[in-house]
Amino acid sequence: MTDLIRLSAVSKRYEQTGPPALDGVDLTVAAGEAVAVMGPSGSGKSTLLNLVAGLDRPTSGDVEVAGTALTRLSEKALARFRRSGIGIVFQFFHLIDDLTARDNVLVPADLAGTGRRAARARATELLESLGLAGRAGAYPAQLSGGERQRVAIARALINRPPLLLADEPTGAVDAATGEQVAELLRELNRNGQTVLLVTHDADLAKRCATRTIEVRDGRVSGA
Amino acid sequence: MTAVWQAALAGARRRRSQSLVVFVVVLLSAATTLLAAALLIASDAPFDRAFTRQNGAHLNAVFAPSATVFDDPAVTAKAGPYPVVEATLSKGRQQRPPGVVAGRSEQSPAVDRLELTAGRWLTGPGQIVLSPITAGTTWKVGDRVTVRDVDVEVVGIASSVTATAAAWVWPGQTDVLGGAEQQLLYRLADPSVTPDLPGLTGSTRYQLVKLQVEGRLKPMVPFVVAFAVLGLVMSTLIVVNVVAGAVVAGYRVIGVRKALGFTPGQVVAAYAGQILLIAVPACVLGVAGGRLLSIPLLAGANTAYTVIAAPTVPWWADVLVLAGLTLLTGLAAAGPALRAGRLSATRAITVGRAPRGGHGFRIRRALAALPLPRPITFGLASPFTRPARTAVTMVAILLGVTTVVFAAGLSTSLTELAAAGNRVEQAPVLVAVVGRPPREEAVRALIEAQPKTAAVTAARETEARVPGSGLPLRIRAYDGDASWTGYPLLSGRWYAEPGEAVAGARLLSSFGVRVGDELTVDTPGGRTTVRIVGEAFSNGSTAVMIMDAAGLGGSLVWHGFEVSVTPGTDPHAYAETLNTALGEAGHAQVSADSQENEVVTAMLALIATLTLLLTAVAGLGVLNTVVLETRERVHEIGVLKTLGMTPGQVRLMVISSMLLIGAVGGALAVPLGRLLHAWSLPIMGEAAGLTLPPAVLAVYRPAELVALGAAGILLAAIGALLPAGWAARSRASTALRAE
């Protein structure tokens, strides 16, 4: 299997004098894997996710995703890479309040310049597959927590990214909804979607991931 | 109290960009307000104030050299006698029209205290002090000029409110003052009564000077006042918007503080304190800056008012602006802070976290359906989420663009007015006959012999009276047909024969006559009746009648020649060549270089400065709104960046958020600016007793109006540019962490 994510000696410091958030991390994730990143608060999990997503830049080392060296890309190129290369699901959904579920899902496709008809067809397909066909015209405030997270997942997948990043996807929903979200992620991975899941929920990691790595004090074990 | 103070201090420090915007807006508003106040003060009876300050002369009397000067009981103070001669001043090839040169050792006698605007007063022979009109823009202190073949050094430039002389030399400068008459300057107990002074050869009463000065001044005052009022309204509006916005942006923190135990009073104190911490230093700096700016601006206004004097802003204007603006910012902060203070802690936190409410959902959805790039539809939808803020921003743009539309129209009108008054196109060269005795026919022959002369006519004048009326009337008489001299005809036709006349608006209104009526006038040559066959534009302050000299006999006073040149001829080059040919017999000058034109130039500079300031304040209003919007939407921007929005698309989205406001503001501003122009111009004309020609009123062309309307979009885009850059550069990960 080819590596989809490759981190080589990656360090990240937010302050010159303080301890590094990540310290010489080496990590590879193969295409089709579902990897759970675990660790306590402040261990560097979110920093790792931000670097893989191209939302932040490492202080040293190289980050390569789907064959693209992110450290060498401009902000514009990084944004373009995120559109098609990565889908992100957040703990607090981060939906845009005054757009309907369908319009929220359409945003990355619109930004990528996908044709309107094709984008709408793909959005309808995703919403139907996630059980949201009847909720496409609803605003986020009218949706339950589980529905919001499913809309966020649909939005993350609309451009068919090779990599799905999920940052505590069940952190803001109740247990039953969390179970639904976990099942959804597992189903996606079964269908070939590479998933990098950041969580401190060992149960979720066990159910969704094919491999688990631990981040502690900026260092990775189990990579 | 310590907690309140700490909260105020922390608030000012924490929101640095917001604090910076408040600081700059208050600073600029303080400067604009001070300037507006200064202009209002300067516009309040400038001639009368200058006349009082200088103890101006009610009567400028000239006696024969040997006459015995008597005083009249009506005289309360006098200065002189000063020896005076009429002479032409020259510097190299530059020559000034003939004017009075007075021998005078005192700068500040009992009457006519001269105000120095540059250099110093005379200390002895070999020196000369020029009036600002004589100095113009090209003659400076330190230059050497020639007067009656005597070389003297310019040591100062001084102003006399009633223009008692064009220049002053030391009384002992006998080579200049040879054969002089005697000038006496009087203050009178009753200025309306001219005393009986035997031996008088000439006199100028201050009422005439005042009439002339105010004739030029009156059209300017309403527009300066309009600009000042616009400045005051805009500054107030934008300060309130900026400060209230800054407090509303802090609602979440207010909620947290309330949860920690702050009372509503402490919330108000903390926020008013936070704003005043920024606003008071900004006010002080703004007033200081306004004072600095007021020096050239007031000098411009004073030039426009033709009462050149050291410009001053009274100290109480500083205090008024400081106190007024501080109070305004305090109240603007206290209002929303009080509202927030009354909310429950949880409600304040909710409002602070989710300021968007339910506004604009449908509009955003409708816009999303448009075939436009998504960043643009996101941006265009933004104004609908905060209608109140949008309205205030739109008003700022509306006022800014209205100012631009008004200023553009006014500039064109003033230029057209000056052109109509000077008749620069048709009779661009004026020739004065200087030599003694004057040789008019020789000068005419020299002008006619000059290559590129198209036409020449002699202009003569006489004072006249309408029987039964005390109002003065001036008759300007030309040799035969002078329709080519370019007076814009407002109605009727040009005179065709002796006994017919064209009248100015002031004459028609003063004597209650209309085109087609007959008017009987008493001239020094006798009583005559003329038929008024047309109304011509005239920008003079006295009633004027233009007619053929043939009907008036020999009672006319020589005025000069008006010359038109062949097409394509440069009037300056023509006048220079003609001056060489004329030698001492006469002096040619270009009518566009007249004092009125300098006034127009000063006014245009004044308009440009004020327009720039007001549009800058409007631009800051936009900038503030975008800063607030961007701050509130920082999280959404972070999400969009995460979803693949490039920095360029973020910039486009933020700028687009102001385009609709700019377009609507600009579209509304065009008719408003035109209306203001159409409303104020006739008032200005009426104030000056002028009927304005159509070219002065109809100055807007359709293409110009479209371009001026687009200024709203431009202003909005410029105001949004800076925060758009900040938003584009912000890191998505930082934005997602931000509340």
mmCIF file of N, CA and C in Angstrom, chain B residues 506-547:
data_model
loop_
_atom_site.group_PDB
_atom_site.id
_atom_site.type_symbol
_atom_site.label_atom_id
_atom_site.label_comp_id
_atom_site.label_asym_id
_atom_site.label_seq_id
_atom_site.Cartn_x
_atom_site.Cartn_y
_atom_site.Cartn_z
ATOM 1 N N ARG B 506 -27.880 92.634 -11.000
ATOM 2 C CA ARG B 506 -28.019 93.523 -9.843
ATOM 3 C C ARG B 506 -28.754 94.814 -10.232
ATOM 4 N N LEU B 507 -28.485 95.290 -11.449
ATOM 5 C CA LEU B 507 -29.175 96.501 -11.887
ATOM 6 C C LEU B 507 -30.678 96.240 -12.003
ATOM 7 N N LEU B 508 -31.026 95.114 -12.626
ATOM 8 C CA LEU B 508 -32.443 94.804 -12.827
ATOM 9 C C LEU B 508 -33.163 94.703 -11.487
ATOM 10 N N SER B 509 -32.501 94.008 -10.515
ATOM 11 C CA SER B 509 -33.168 93.828 -9.217
ATOM 12 C C SER B 509 -33.166 95.134 -8.417
ATOM 13 N N SER B 510 -32.068 95.890 -8.494
ATOM 14 C CA SER B 510 -31.965 97.113 -7.687
ATOM 15 C C SER B 510 -32.985 98.158 -8.115
ATOM 16 N N PHE B 511 -33.223 98.261 -9.425
ATOM 17 C CA PHE B 511 -34.099 99.336 -9.901
ATOM 18 C C PHE B 511 -35.456 98.815 -10.371
ATOM 19 N N GLY B 512 -35.696 97.533 -10.185
ATOM 20 C CA GLY B 512 -37.001 96.952 -10.493
ATOM 21 C C GLY B 512 -37.373 97.060 -11.954
ATOM 22 N N VAL B 513 -36.402 96.885 -12.830
ATOM 23 C CA VAL B 513 -36.699 96.940 -14.271
ATOM 24 C C VAL B 513 -36.487 95.574 -14.897
ATOM 25 N N ARG B 514 -37.047 95.390 -16.082
ATOM 26 C CA ARG B 514 -36.917 94.123 -16.793
ATOM 27 C C ARG B 514 -36.409 94.386 -18.211
ATOM 28 N N VAL B 515 -36.002 93.341 -18.860
ATOM 29 C CA VAL B 515 -35.564 93.477 -20.252
ATOM 30 C C VAL B 515 -36.750 94.003 -21.070
ATOM 31 N N GLY B 516 -36.480 95.034 -21.848
ATOM 32 C CA GLY B 516 -37.538 95.665 -22.643
ATOM 33 C C GLY B 516 -37.956 97.011 -22.065
ATOM 34 N N ASP B 517 -37.644 97.242 -20.773
ATOM 35 C CA ASP B 517 -38.012 98.504 -20.127
ATOM 36 C C ASP B 517 -37.028 99.610 -20.511
ATOM 37 N N GLU B 518 -37.478 100.842 -20.275
ATOM 38 C CA GLU B 518 -36.571 101.997 -20.449
ATOM 39 C C GLU B 518 -36.139 102.471 -19.078
ATOM 40 N N LEU B 519 -34.934 103.018 -19.000
ATOM 41 C CA LEU B 519 -34.411 103.504 -17.716
ATOM 42 C C LEU B 519 -33.739 104.862 -17.961
ATOM 43 N N THR B 520 -34.120 105.820 -17.158
ATOM 44 C CA THR B 520 -33.502 107.143 -17.271
ATOM 45 C C THR B 520 -32.389 107.244 -16.243
ATOM 46 N N VAL B 521 -31.222 107.658 -16.712
ATOM 47 C CA VAL B 521 -30.076 107.759 -15.797
ATOM 48 C C VAL B 521 -29.411 109.134 -15.933
ATOM 49 N N ASP B 522 -28.863 109.582 -14.791
ATOM 50 C CA ASP B 522 -28.091 110.825 -14.793
ATOM 51 C C ASP B 522 -26.617 110.474 -14.818
ATOM 52 N N THR B 523 -25.932 110.893 -15.887
ATOM 53 C CA THR B 523 -24.490 110.663 -15.968
ATOM 54 C C THR B 523 -23.809 112.022 -15.823
ATOM 55 N N PRO B 524 -22.480 112.032 -15.593
ATOM 56 C CA PRO B 524 -21.812 113.328 -15.504
ATOM 57 C C PRO B 524 -22.018 114.169 -16.778
ATOM 58 N N GLY B 525 -22.339 113.520 -17.894
ATOM 59 C CA GLY B 525 -22.550 114.238 -19.152
ATOM 60 C C GLY B 525 -23.988 114.696 -19.347
ATOM 61 N N GLY B 526 -24.881 114.329 -18.452
ATOM 62 C CA GLY B 526 -26.267 114.745 -18.561
ATOM 63 C C GLY B 526 -27.229 113.584 -18.433
ATOM 64 N N ARG B 527 -28.560 113.914 -18.485
ATOM 65 C CA ARG B 527 -29.592 112.883 -18.335
ATOM 66 C C ARG B 527 -29.828 112.196 -19.677
ATOM 67 N N THR B 528 -29.962 110.854 -19.616
ATOM 68 C CA THR B 528 -30.227 110.108 -20.850
ATOM 69 C C THR B 528 -31.158 108.931 -20.540
ATOM 70 N N THR B 529 -31.916 108.526 -21.542
ATOM 71 C CA THR B 529 -32.812 107.366 -21.357
ATOM 72 C C THR B 529 -32.344 106.243 -22.252
ATOM 73 N N VAL B 530 -32.223 105.083 -21.657
ATOM 74 C CA VAL B 530 -31.769 103.920 -22.441
ATOM 75 C C VAL B 530 -32.802 102.804 -22.344
ATOM 76 N N ARG B 531 -32.842 102.008 -23.418
ATOM 77 C CA ARG B 531 -33.735 100.831 -23.399
ATOM 78 C C ARG B 531 -32.878 99.599 -23.094
ATOM 79 N N ILE B 532 -33.343 98.843 -22.114
ATOM 80 C CA ILE B 532 -32.607 97.617 -21.759
ATOM 81 C C ILE B 532 -33.077 96.504 -22.680
ATOM 82 N N VAL B 533 -32.142 96.014 -23.498
ATOM 83 C CA VAL B 533 -32.523 95.018 -24.511
ATOM 84 C C VAL B 533 -32.047 93.603 -24.146
ATOM 85 N N GLY B 534 -31.251 93.494 -23.098
ATOM 86 C CA GLY B 534 -30.770 92.147 -22.721
ATOM 87 C C GLY B 534 -30.233 92.128 -21.316
ATOM 88 N N GLU B 535 -30.179 90.905 -20.746
ATOM 89 C CA GLU B 535 -29.552 90.748 -19.429
ATOM 90 C C GLU B 535 -28.285 89.931 -19.613
ATOM 91 N N ALA B 536 -27.177 90.464 -19.117
ATOM 92 C CA ALA B 536 -25.897 89.766 -19.241
ATOM 93 C C ALA B 536 -25.412 89.353 -17.862
ATOM 94 N N PHE B 537 -24.664 88.254 -17.820
ATOM 95 C CA PHE B 537 -24.090 87.845 -16.542
ATOM 96 C C PHE B 537 -22.998 88.826 -16.164
ATOM 97 N N SER B 538 -23.034 89.233 -14.912
ATOM 98 C CA SER B 538 -21.987 90.121 -14.408
ATOM 99 C C SER B 538 -21.717 89.732 -12.973
ATOM 100 N N ASN B 539 -20.437 89.474 -12.645
ATOM 101 C CA ASN B 539 -20.137 89.028 -11.286
ATOM 102 C C ASN B 539 -19.718 90.167 -10.373
ATOM 103 N N GLY B 540 -19.913 91.401 -10.824
ATOM 104 C CA GLY B 540 -19.556 92.544 -9.989
ATOM 105 C C GLY B 540 -20.572 92.750 -8.881
ATOM 106 N N SER B 541 -20.209 93.572 -7.906
ATOM 107 C CA SER B 541 -21.103 93.759 -6.772
ATOM 108 C C SER B 541 -21.980 94.995 -6.954
ATOM 109 N N THR B 542 -21.690 95.786 -7.999
ATOM 110 C CA THR B 542 -22.517 96.978 -8.217
ATOM 111 C C THR B 542 -23.396 96.778 -9.456
ATOM 112 N N ALA B 543 -24.440 97.616 -9.521
ATOM 113 C CA ALA B 543 -25.324 97.548 -10.674
ATOM 114 C C ALA B 543 -24.559 98.043 -11.892
ATOM 115 N N VAL B 544 -24.622 97.281 -12.973
ATOM 116 C CA VAL B 544 -23.836 97.646 -14.142
ATOM 117 C C VAL B 544 -24.705 97.586 -15.404
ATOM 118 N N MET B 545 -24.364 98.508 -16.296
ATOM 119 C CA MET B 545 -25.080 98.589 -17.559
ATOM 120 C C MET B 545 -24.024 98.676 -18.661
ATOM 121 N N ILE B 546 -24.191 97.905 -19.722
ATOM 122 C CA ILE B 546 -23.193 97.872 -20.793
ATOM 123 C C ILE B 546 -23.847 98.456 -22.045
ATOM 124 N N MET B 547 -23.148 99.421 -22.661
ATOM 125 C CA MET B 547 -23.754 100.057 -23.835
ATOM 126 C C MET B 547 -22.700 100.672 -24.752
#
